């Protein structure tokens, strides 16, 4: 948590996911004045205090909200509050219905779901997006990052942009002139965690003092080699087999597996882009260390070096608040 700032705020923005809650205090120009990171995701909320038969009336969501920004609102009671992420899911504070793709990004901000609160300003929740053509697909939270990336004038005016959002569920979002047209999901991060923690592959792994990027690159190459044509369900077993034959140290196996999985993801992405017949402008947004792995994979599979976006979530929440009329648009110079 950062120290308090004397600067006047214009908006409180919350990125409220499954496992954590990030709060931002933003000024009228969208600059971040304060940030907080709390462990209160929607699946793990603070419990109401109990004193004998008396129990506080506040729900877990209200208690987490109070810890995130209660003092900010007491200092500036009129501040509007906007939130994105799983807080708007069916398991969240209040469900914010999905919007159908294709959709204009500006329209997202006009369809926020309002949560009335007895002791303070309402919370406005950003809707997720649903893709019904082909295999159904959904995103919730990433749409706000896309808004933040597309808020850049050069990106907004581009004919075609592919925004990569690596993470537990990696998303690749296609946008054209301010409109989301399609997105794909790869469960790369969650599958990596599951394989490492809950299968035989993890039995021969050992923690390493630092990343073995040579092992990661080896996994990248295997995914695109002739052996990789057998698919990810075949190649992942090589993590164990290479260890058993002494070709891969226990401390290197996790990075090798990471390379395999990311390699299969980016190889599939490259094939899809080749079938489309065009290589769009690519922007990557996410954890810096993870983005470096994706950049290495994209370079290996001929997709070049993508641009990188910073602070996309808070920028997206600020722009959506403007679209919703929660805050005024800053004057143009």
mmCIF file of C-alpha atoms in Angstrom:
data_model
loop_
_atom_site.group_PDB
_atom_site.id
_atom_site.type_symbol
_atom_site.label_atom_id
_atom_site.label_comp_id
_atom_site.label_asym_id
_atom_site.label_seq_id
_atom_site.Cartn_x
_atom_site.Cartn_y
_atom_site.Cartn_z
ATOM 1 C CA UNK A 1 0.000 0.000 0.000
ATOM 2 C CA UNK A 2 1.348 3.384 -0.928
ATOM 3 C CA UNK A 3 1.314 6.402 1.362
ATOM 4 C CA UNK A 4 -1.535 8.893 1.135
ATOM 5 C CA UNK A 5 -1.347 11.678 -1.397
ATOM 6 C CA UNK A 6 -2.632 15.254 -0.917
ATOM 7 C CA UNK A 7 -3.723 15.378 -4.564
ATOM 8 C CA UNK A 8 -7.467 15.372 -5.156
ATOM 9 C CA UNK A 9 -8.916 12.164 -6.596
ATOM 10 C CA UNK A 10 -11.652 11.844 -9.216
ATOM 11 C CA UNK A 11 -12.304 8.080 -9.222
ATOM 12 C CA UNK A 12 -11.828 4.890 -7.238
ATOM 13 C CA UNK A 13 -11.221 1.896 -9.515
ATOM 14 C CA UNK A 14 -11.239 -1.743 -8.408
ATOM 15 C CA UNK A 15 -9.798 -4.768 -10.189
ATOM 16 C CA UNK A 16 -11.607 -7.517 -8.278
ATOM 17 C CA UNK A 17 -10.799 -11.043 -9.362
ATOM 18 C CA UNK A 18 -11.065 -14.587 -8.061
ATOM 19 C CA UNK A 19 -8.072 -14.477 -5.726
ATOM 20 C CA UNK A 20 -7.248 -10.812 -5.106
ATOM 21 C CA UNK A 21 -8.500 -7.243 -5.065
ATOM 22 C CA UNK A 22 -6.536 -4.258 -6.372
ATOM 23 C CA UNK A 23 -7.743 -0.751 -5.610
ATOM 24 C CA UNK A 24 -6.652 2.406 -7.411
ATOM 25 C CA UNK A 25 -7.235 6.032 -6.486
ATOM 26 C CA UNK A 26 -7.090 8.018 -9.730
ATOM 27 C CA UNK A 27 -7.040 11.744 -10.443
ATOM 28 C CA UNK A 28 -8.995 13.623 -13.119
ATOM 29 C CA UNK A 29 -6.318 12.880 -15.726
ATOM 30 C CA UNK A 30 -6.310 9.135 -14.993
ATOM 31 C CA UNK A 31 -3.033 9.197 -13.076
ATOM 32 C CA UNK A 32 -2.694 6.739 -10.197
ATOM 33 C CA UNK A 33 -2.394 8.482 -6.831
ATOM 34 C CA UNK A 34 -2.577 5.416 -4.572
ATOM 35 C CA UNK A 35 -2.805 1.657 -4.963
ATOM 36 C CA UNK A 36 -3.655 -1.207 -2.643
ATOM 37 C CA UNK A 37 -3.425 -4.967 -3.116
ATOM 38 C CA UNK A 38 -5.566 -7.151 -0.851
ATOM 39 C CA UNK A 39 -6.001 -10.958 -0.765
ATOM 40 C CA UNK A 40 -9.800 -10.694 -0.908
ATOM 41 C CA UNK A 41 -10.816 -12.301 -4.178
ATOM 42 C CA UNK A 42 -14.451 -13.314 -4.605
ATOM 43 C CA UNK A 43 -13.671 -16.884 -3.517
ATOM 44 C CA UNK A 44 -11.921 -15.739 -0.324
ATOM 45 C CA UNK A 45 -13.595 -12.819 1.421
ATOM 46 C CA UNK A 46 -13.136 -11.512 4.983
ATOM 47 C CA UNK A 47 -15.583 -13.016 7.443
ATOM 48 C CA UNK A 48 -17.982 -10.896 9.516
ATOM 49 C CA UNK A 49 -16.825 -10.425 13.095
ATOM 50 C CA UNK A 50 -18.812 -12.403 15.646
ATOM 51 C CA UNK A 51 -19.240 -11.407 19.292
ATOM 52 C CA UNK A 52 -21.495 -13.937 20.973
ATOM 53 C CA UNK A 53 -24.845 -13.738 19.210
ATOM 54 C CA UNK A 54 -24.077 -10.362 17.633
ATOM 55 C CA UNK A 55 -22.732 -10.372 14.108
ATOM 56 C CA UNK A 56 -21.889 -7.364 11.936
ATOM 57 C CA UNK A 57 -24.434 -6.755 9.201
ATOM 58 C CA UNK A 58 -21.743 -6.181 6.593
ATOM 59 C CA UNK A 59 -21.258 -8.930 4.013
ATOM 60 C CA UNK A 60 -17.867 -10.261 3.010
ATOM 61 C CA UNK A 61 -17.999 -8.079 -0.105
ATOM 62 C CA UNK A 62 -18.770 -4.983 1.979
ATOM 63 C CA UNK A 63 -15.954 -5.786 4.415
ATOM 64 C CA UNK A 64 -13.440 -6.225 1.583
ATOM 65 C CA UNK A 65 -14.712 -3.020 -0.039
ATOM 66 C CA UNK A 66 -14.247 -1.148 3.254
ATOM 67 C CA UNK A 67 -10.661 -2.362 3.613
ATOM 68 C CA UNK A 68 -9.884 -1.470 0.006
ATOM 69 C CA UNK A 69 -11.226 2.057 -0.120
ATOM 70 C CA UNK A 70 -13.362 2.942 2.916
ATOM 71 C CA UNK A 71 -10.944 5.594 4.211
ATOM 72 C CA UNK A 72 -10.585 7.095 0.719
ATOM 73 C CA UNK A 73 -14.361 7.542 0.554
ATOM 74 C CA UNK A 74 -14.564 9.035 4.026
ATOM 75 C CA UNK A 75 -11.983 11.606 2.989
ATOM 76 C CA UNK A 76 -13.724 12.294 -0.351
ATOM 77 C CA UNK A 77 -17.332 10.978 -0.038
ATOM 78 C CA UNK A 78 -18.472 12.004 -3.517
ATOM 79 C CA UNK A 79 -15.969 9.858 -5.422
ATOM 80 C CA UNK A 80 -17.558 7.460 -7.956
ATOM 81 C CA UNK A 81 -16.468 3.812 -7.790
ATOM 82 C CA UNK A 82 -16.055 1.419 -10.730
ATOM 83 C CA UNK A 83 -14.970 -2.234 -10.696
ATOM 84 C CA UNK A 84 -14.114 -4.960 -13.191
ATOM 85 C CA UNK A 85 -13.441 -8.670 -12.949
ATOM 86 C CA UNK A 86 -15.091 -11.635 -11.262
ATOM 87 C CA UNK A 87 -16.923 -9.356 -8.828
ATOM 88 C CA UNK A 88 -19.473 -9.143 -11.650
ATOM 89 C CA UNK A 89 -19.769 -12.921 -12.149
ATOM 90 C CA UNK A 90 -22.624 -15.111 -10.966
ATOM 91 C CA UNK A 91 -20.526 -15.803 -7.842
ATOM 92 C CA UNK A 92 -19.684 -12.127 -7.354
ATOM 93 C CA UNK A 93 -21.309 -9.227 -5.528
ATOM 94 C CA UNK A 94 -23.861 -8.750 -8.320
ATOM 95 C CA UNK A 95 -23.916 -10.333 -11.755
ATOM 96 C CA UNK A 96 -23.108 -8.013 -14.650
ATOM 97 C CA UNK A 97 -24.537 -9.675 -17.750
ATOM 98 C CA UNK A 98 -22.209 -10.480 -20.631
ATOM 99 C CA UNK A 99 -22.296 -8.359 -23.778
ATOM 100 C CA UNK A 100 -22.230 -10.133 -27.130
ATOM 101 C CA UNK A 101 -19.204 -9.887 -29.413
ATOM 102 C CA UNK A 102 -18.703 -8.070 -31.728
ATOM 103 C CA UNK A 103 -19.093 -4.960 -29.570
ATOM 104 C CA UNK A 104 -17.861 -1.367 -29.561
ATOM 105 C CA UNK A 105 -15.521 -0.789 -26.626
ATOM 106 C CA UNK A 106 -17.137 2.558 -25.808
ATOM 107 C CA UNK A 107 -20.522 0.823 -25.449
ATOM 108 C CA UNK A 108 -19.198 -1.313 -22.596
ATOM 109 C CA UNK A 109 -18.996 1.757 -20.368
ATOM 110 C CA UNK A 110 -22.643 2.646 -20.976
ATOM 111 C CA UNK A 111 -23.913 -0.715 -19.673
ATOM 112 C CA UNK A 112 -22.465 -0.936 -16.175
ATOM 113 C CA UNK A 113 -24.311 -2.836 -13.427
ATOM 114 C CA UNK A 114 -25.048 -0.754 -10.331
ATOM 115 C CA UNK A 115 -24.716 -2.059 -6.771
ATOM 116 C CA UNK A 116 -26.479 0.247 -4.328
ATOM 117 C CA UNK A 117 -24.825 0.594 -0.932
ATOM 118 C CA UNK A 118 -26.508 1.875 2.225
ATOM 119 C CA UNK A 119 -23.568 3.777 3.677
ATOM 120 C CA UNK A 120 -21.838 5.212 0.631
ATOM 121 C CA UNK A 121 -21.702 5.663 -3.123
ATOM 122 C CA UNK A 122 -22.847 2.903 -5.447
ATOM 123 C CA UNK A 123 -20.428 0.462 -7.060
ATOM 124 C CA UNK A 124 -20.561 0.260 -10.866
ATOM 125 C CA UNK A 125 -19.475 -3.104 -12.342
ATOM 126 C CA UNK A 126 -18.126 -3.553 -15.864
ATOM 127 C CA UNK A 127 -19.783 -6.354 -17.896
ATOM 128 C CA UNK A 128 -17.820 -9.205 -19.419
ATOM 129 C CA UNK A 129 -18.005 -10.296 -23.054
ATOM 130 C CA UNK A 130 -19.442 -13.465 -24.586
ATOM 131 C CA UNK A 131 -18.718 -14.935 -28.011
ATOM 132 C CA UNK A 132 -21.499 -17.190 -29.236
ATOM 133 C CA UNK A 133 -20.365 -18.085 -32.770
ATOM 134 C CA UNK A 134 -18.398 -21.315 -33.036
ATOM 135 C CA UNK A 135 -17.398 -22.675 -29.636
ATOM 136 C CA UNK A 136 -18.737 -20.293 -26.950
ATOM 137 C CA UNK A 137 -16.120 -18.209 -25.177
ATOM 138 C CA UNK A 138 -16.178 -15.598 -22.422
ATOM 139 C CA UNK A 139 -13.944 -13.003 -20.855
ATOM 140 C CA UNK A 140 -14.464 -11.031 -17.667
ATOM 141 C CA UNK A 141 -11.927 -8.445 -16.583
ATOM 142 C CA UNK A 142 -9.794 -8.661 -19.711
ATOM 143 C CA UNK A 143 -12.268 -6.460 -21.617
ATOM 144 C CA UNK A 144 -11.160 -3.608 -19.345
ATOM 145 C CA UNK A 145 -7.504 -4.230 -20.175
ATOM 146 C CA UNK A 146 -8.417 -4.129 -23.872
ATOM 147 C CA UNK A 147 -10.105 -0.758 -23.344
ATOM 148 C CA UNK A 148 -6.950 0.467 -21.617
ATOM 149 C CA UNK A 149 -4.737 -0.706 -24.479
ATOM 150 C CA UNK A 150 -7.038 0.691 -27.145
ATOM 151 C CA UNK A 151 -7.251 4.060 -25.382
ATOM 152 C CA UNK A 152 -3.872 4.852 -26.921
ATOM 153 C CA UNK A 153 -4.615 6.961 -29.988
ATOM 154 C CA UNK A 154 -2.197 5.128 -32.287
ATOM 155 C CA UNK A 155 -3.650 1.747 -31.290
ATOM 156 C CA UNK A 156 -7.267 2.916 -31.536
ATOM 157 C CA UNK A 157 -6.799 4.122 -35.080
ATOM 158 C CA UNK A 158 -5.112 0.904 -36.252
ATOM 159 C CA UNK A 159 -7.139 -1.190 -38.688
ATOM 160 C CA UNK A 160 -6.376 -4.447 -36.886
ATOM 161 C CA UNK A 161 -4.892 -5.070 -33.442
ATOM 162 C CA UNK A 162 -4.325 -8.363 -31.639
ATOM 163 C CA UNK A 163 -4.038 -7.902 -27.877
ATOM 164 C CA UNK A 164 -2.374 -10.729 -25.957
ATOM 165 C CA UNK A 165 -3.219 -11.106 -22.258
ATOM 166 C CA UNK A 166 -1.111 -13.994 -20.912
ATOM 167 C CA UNK A 167 -2.028 -15.454 -17.551
ATOM 168 C CA UNK A 168 -3.953 -18.288 -15.939
ATOM 169 C CA UNK A 169 -6.283 -18.215 -18.929
ATOM 170 C CA UNK A 170 -4.437 -16.483 -21.752
ATOM 171 C CA UNK A 171 -6.669 -14.361 -23.972
ATOM 172 C CA UNK A 172 -5.974 -13.167 -27.513
ATOM 173 C CA UNK A 173 -8.416 -10.405 -28.410
ATOM 174 C CA UNK A 174 -8.863 -9.121 -31.958
ATOM 175 C CA UNK A 175 -9.987 -5.503 -32.266
ATOM 176 C CA UNK A 176 -10.557 -3.294 -35.267
ATOM 177 C CA UNK A 177 -11.111 0.464 -35.013
ATOM 178 C CA UNK A 178 -12.336 0.405 -31.434
ATOM 179 C CA UNK A 179 -14.476 -2.724 -31.798
ATOM 180 C CA UNK A 180 -13.816 -6.194 -30.358
ATOM 181 C CA UNK A 181 -14.460 -8.679 -33.142
ATOM 182 C CA UNK A 182 -13.162 -12.019 -31.802
ATOM 183 C CA UNK A 183 -11.156 -13.597 -28.997
ATOM 184 C CA UNK A 184 -9.534 -16.938 -28.183
ATOM 185 C CA UNK A 185 -8.704 -18.515 -24.823
ATOM 186 C CA UNK A 186 -5.770 -20.797 -23.954
ATOM 187 C CA UNK A 187 -5.757 -22.347 -20.459
ATOM 188 C CA UNK A 188 -1.958 -22.415 -20.522
ATOM 189 C CA UNK A 189 -1.268 -21.026 -17.056
ATOM 190 C CA UNK A 190 -3.835 -23.162 -15.260
ATOM 191 C CA UNK A 191 -2.760 -26.311 -17.082
ATOM 192 C CA UNK A 192 0.884 -25.599 -16.180
ATOM 193 C CA UNK A 193 -0.034 -25.243 -12.496
ATOM 194 C CA UNK A 194 -2.170 -28.386 -12.554
ATOM 195 C CA UNK A 195 0.476 -30.495 -14.300
ATOM 196 C CA UNK A 196 3.199 -29.310 -11.975
ATOM 197 C CA UNK A 197 1.203 -29.656 -8.786
ATOM 198 C CA UNK A 198 -1.119 -32.600 -9.389
ATOM 199 C CA UNK A 199 0.446 -35.035 -11.878
ATOM 200 C CA UNK A 200 3.437 -37.346 -12.034
ATOM 201 C CA UNK A 201 5.356 -34.685 -13.966
ATOM 202 C CA UNK A 202 5.793 -32.698 -10.775
ATOM 203 C CA UNK A 203 7.283 -35.645 -8.861
ATOM 204 C CA UNK A 204 10.694 -35.278 -10.512
ATOM 205 C CA UNK A 205 10.795 -31.464 -10.452
ATOM 206 C CA UNK A 206 12.843 -29.432 -7.993
ATOM 207 C CA UNK A 207 12.668 -25.740 -7.179
ATOM 208 C CA UNK A 208 15.342 -23.652 -8.880
ATOM 209 C CA UNK A 209 17.137 -20.570 -7.609
ATOM 210 C CA UNK A 210 16.568 -18.859 -10.956
ATOM 211 C CA UNK A 211 14.814 -19.515 -14.240
ATOM 212 C CA UNK A 212 16.502 -21.836 -16.736
ATOM 213 C CA UNK A 213 15.714 -20.026 -19.977
ATOM 214 C CA UNK A 214 17.730 -22.544 -22.001
ATOM 215 C CA UNK A 215 15.334 -25.259 -20.824
ATOM 216 C CA UNK A 216 12.406 -22.963 -21.610
ATOM 217 C CA UNK A 217 13.720 -22.448 -25.147
ATOM 218 C CA UNK A 218 14.195 -26.176 -25.565
ATOM 219 C CA UNK A 219 10.518 -26.670 -24.740
ATOM 220 C CA UNK A 220 9.563 -23.940 -27.216
ATOM 221 C CA UNK A 221 11.427 -25.704 -29.998
ATOM 222 C CA UNK A 222 9.969 -29.135 -29.228
ATOM 223 C CA UNK A 223 6.433 -27.753 -29.527
ATOM 224 C CA UNK A 224 7.165 -26.683 -33.106
ATOM 225 C CA UNK A 225 9.359 -29.645 -34.094
ATOM 226 C CA UNK A 226 8.093 -32.772 -35.890
ATOM 227 C CA UNK A 227 7.593 -34.414 -32.485
ATOM 228 C CA UNK A 228 5.281 -31.572 -31.574
ATOM 229 C CA UNK A 229 2.809 -32.575 -34.268
ATOM 230 C CA UNK A 230 1.614 -35.327 -31.938
ATOM 231 C CA UNK A 231 0.111 -32.555 -29.818
ATOM 232 C CA UNK A 232 0.504 -31.226 -26.324
ATOM 233 C CA UNK A 233 -0.912 -34.369 -24.687
ATOM 234 C CA UNK A 234 2.020 -36.298 -26.128
ATOM 235 C CA UNK A 235 4.873 -33.820 -25.749
ATOM 236 C CA UNK A 236 4.287 -32.973 -22.081
ATOM 237 C CA UNK A 237 5.370 -36.497 -21.069
ATOM 238 C CA UNK A 238 8.836 -35.694 -22.399
ATOM 239 C CA UNK A 239 9.247 -33.525 -19.279
ATOM 240 C CA UNK A 240 9.437 -36.696 -17.221
ATOM 241 C CA UNK A 241 11.216 -38.841 -19.808
ATOM 242 C CA UNK A 242 14.042 -36.330 -20.306
ATOM 243 C CA UNK A 243 14.522 -36.304 -16.551
ATOM 244 C CA UNK A 244 14.592 -40.086 -16.292
ATOM 245 C CA UNK A 245 17.224 -40.307 -19.038
ATOM 246 C CA UNK A 246 19.387 -37.676 -17.356
ATOM 247 C CA UNK A 247 18.975 -35.131 -20.166
ATOM 248 C CA UNK A 248 17.057 -32.602 -18.072
ATOM 249 C CA UNK A 249 17.908 -31.683 -14.485
ATOM 250 C CA UNK A 250 15.102 -31.607 -11.912
ATOM 251 C CA UNK A 251 15.616 -27.840 -11.500
ATOM 252 C CA UNK A 252 15.099 -27.327 -15.259
ATOM 253 C CA UNK A 253 11.973 -29.388 -15.800
ATOM 254 C CA UNK A 254 9.432 -26.728 -14.789
ATOM 255 C CA UNK A 255 10.889 -24.217 -17.240
ATOM 256 C CA UNK A 256 10.974 -26.865 -19.967
ATOM 257 C CA UNK A 257 7.289 -27.611 -19.338
ATOM 258 C CA UNK A 258 6.543 -23.880 -19.429
ATOM 259 C CA UNK A 259 8.282 -23.653 -22.798
ATOM 260 C CA UNK A 260 6.326 -26.620 -24.150
ATOM 261 C CA UNK A 261 2.945 -25.217 -23.152
ATOM 262 C CA UNK A 262 3.603 -21.639 -24.250
ATOM 263 C CA UNK A 263 5.188 -23.003 -27.427
ATOM 264 C CA UNK A 264 2.062 -24.981 -28.299
ATOM 265 C CA UNK A 265 -0.086 -21.896 -27.607
ATOM 266 C CA UNK A 266 1.973 -19.570 -29.794
ATOM 267 C CA UNK A 267 2.408 -22.182 -32.543
ATOM 268 C CA UNK A 268 -1.392 -22.516 -32.702
ATOM 269 C CA UNK A 269 -1.777 -18.744 -32.705
ATOM 270 C CA UNK A 270 0.733 -18.397 -35.549
ATOM 271 C CA UNK A 271 -1.183 -20.995 -37.580
ATOM 272 C CA UNK A 272 -4.473 -19.157 -37.033
ATOM 273 C CA UNK A 273 -2.953 -15.843 -38.098
ATOM 274 C CA UNK A 274 -1.429 -17.464 -41.178
ATOM 275 C CA UNK A 275 -4.858 -18.790 -42.161
ATOM 276 C CA UNK A 276 -6.284 -15.272 -41.832
ATOM 277 C CA UNK A 277 -3.720 -14.050 -44.325
ATOM 278 C CA UNK A 278 -2.598 -11.004 -42.363
ATOM 279 C CA UNK A 279 -0.337 -10.236 -39.424
ATOM 280 C CA UNK A 280 -2.014 -7.581 -37.296
ATOM 281 C CA UNK A 281 -0.346 -5.157 -34.971
ATOM 282 C CA UNK A 282 0.272 -7.163 -31.764
ATOM 283 C CA UNK A 283 0.245 -5.686 -28.262
ATOM 284 C CA UNK A 284 1.104 -7.714 -25.160
ATOM 285 C CA UNK A 285 -0.170 -6.843 -21.693
ATOM 286 C CA UNK A 286 0.551 -8.673 -18.436
ATOM 287 C CA UNK A 287 3.131 -9.657 -15.832
ATOM 288 C CA UNK A 288 6.553 -8.522 -17.122
ATOM 289 C CA UNK A 289 8.350 -11.821 -16.460
ATOM 290 C CA UNK A 290 5.598 -13.826 -18.143
ATOM 291 C CA UNK A 291 5.478 -11.391 -21.068
ATOM 292 C CA UNK A 292 9.199 -11.913 -21.625
ATOM 293 C CA UNK A 293 8.544 -15.623 -22.114
ATOM 294 C CA UNK A 294 5.752 -14.895 -24.559
ATOM 295 C CA UNK A 295 7.929 -12.443 -26.481
ATOM 296 C CA UNK A 296 10.621 -15.106 -26.823
ATOM 297 C CA UNK A 297 8.012 -17.593 -28.061
ATOM 298 C CA UNK A 298 6.519 -15.121 -30.541
ATOM 299 C CA UNK A 299 9.944 -14.323 -31.953
ATOM 300 C CA UNK A 300 10.690 -18.043 -32.320
ATOM 301 C CA UNK A 301 7.425 -18.657 -34.217
ATOM 302 C CA UNK A 302 7.855 -15.736 -36.591
ATOM 303 C CA UNK A 303 5.429 -13.275 -35.031
ATOM 304 C CA UNK A 304 8.080 -10.625 -34.381
ATOM 305 C CA UNK A 305 8.429 -8.527 -31.252
ATOM 306 C CA UNK A 306 5.078 -7.255 -29.939
ATOM 307 C CA UNK A 307 4.527 -3.883 -28.353
ATOM 308 C CA UNK A 308 3.932 -3.879 -24.597
ATOM 309 C CA UNK A 309 1.213 -1.967 -22.773
ATOM 310 C CA UNK A 310 1.501 -0.748 -19.186
ATOM 311 C CA UNK A 311 -1.169 -0.066 -16.539
ATOM 312 C CA UNK A 312 -3.932 -1.233 -18.878
ATOM 313 C CA UNK A 313 -6.441 -2.138 -16.160
ATOM 314 C CA UNK A 314 -6.493 1.207 -14.371
ATOM 315 C CA UNK A 315 -6.417 3.072 -17.695
ATOM 316 C CA UNK A 316 -9.319 0.984 -18.928
ATOM 317 C CA UNK A 317 -11.382 1.568 -15.787
ATOM 318 C CA UNK A 318 -10.778 5.319 -16.054
ATOM 319 C CA UNK A 319 -11.884 5.425 -19.704
ATOM 320 C CA UNK A 320 -14.960 3.305 -18.991
ATOM 321 C CA UNK A 321 -15.882 5.654 -16.140
ATOM 322 C CA UNK A 322 -15.770 8.526 -18.657
ATOM 323 C CA UNK A 323 -17.978 6.555 -21.083
ATOM 324 C CA UNK A 324 -20.431 5.923 -18.225
ATOM 325 C CA UNK A 325 -20.542 9.600 -17.267
ATOM 326 C CA UNK A 326 -19.141 8.868 -13.800
ATOM 327 C CA UNK A 327 -16.336 11.389 -14.373
ATOM 328 C CA UNK A 328 -15.829 14.194 -16.842
ATOM 329 C CA UNK A 329 -13.632 13.770 -19.893
ATOM 330 C CA UNK A 330 -10.446 15.866 -19.504
ATOM 331 C CA UNK A 331 -10.276 18.909 -21.790
ATOM 332 C CA UNK A 332 -8.387 18.399 -25.034
ATOM 333 C CA UNK A 333 -5.368 20.568 -25.670
#
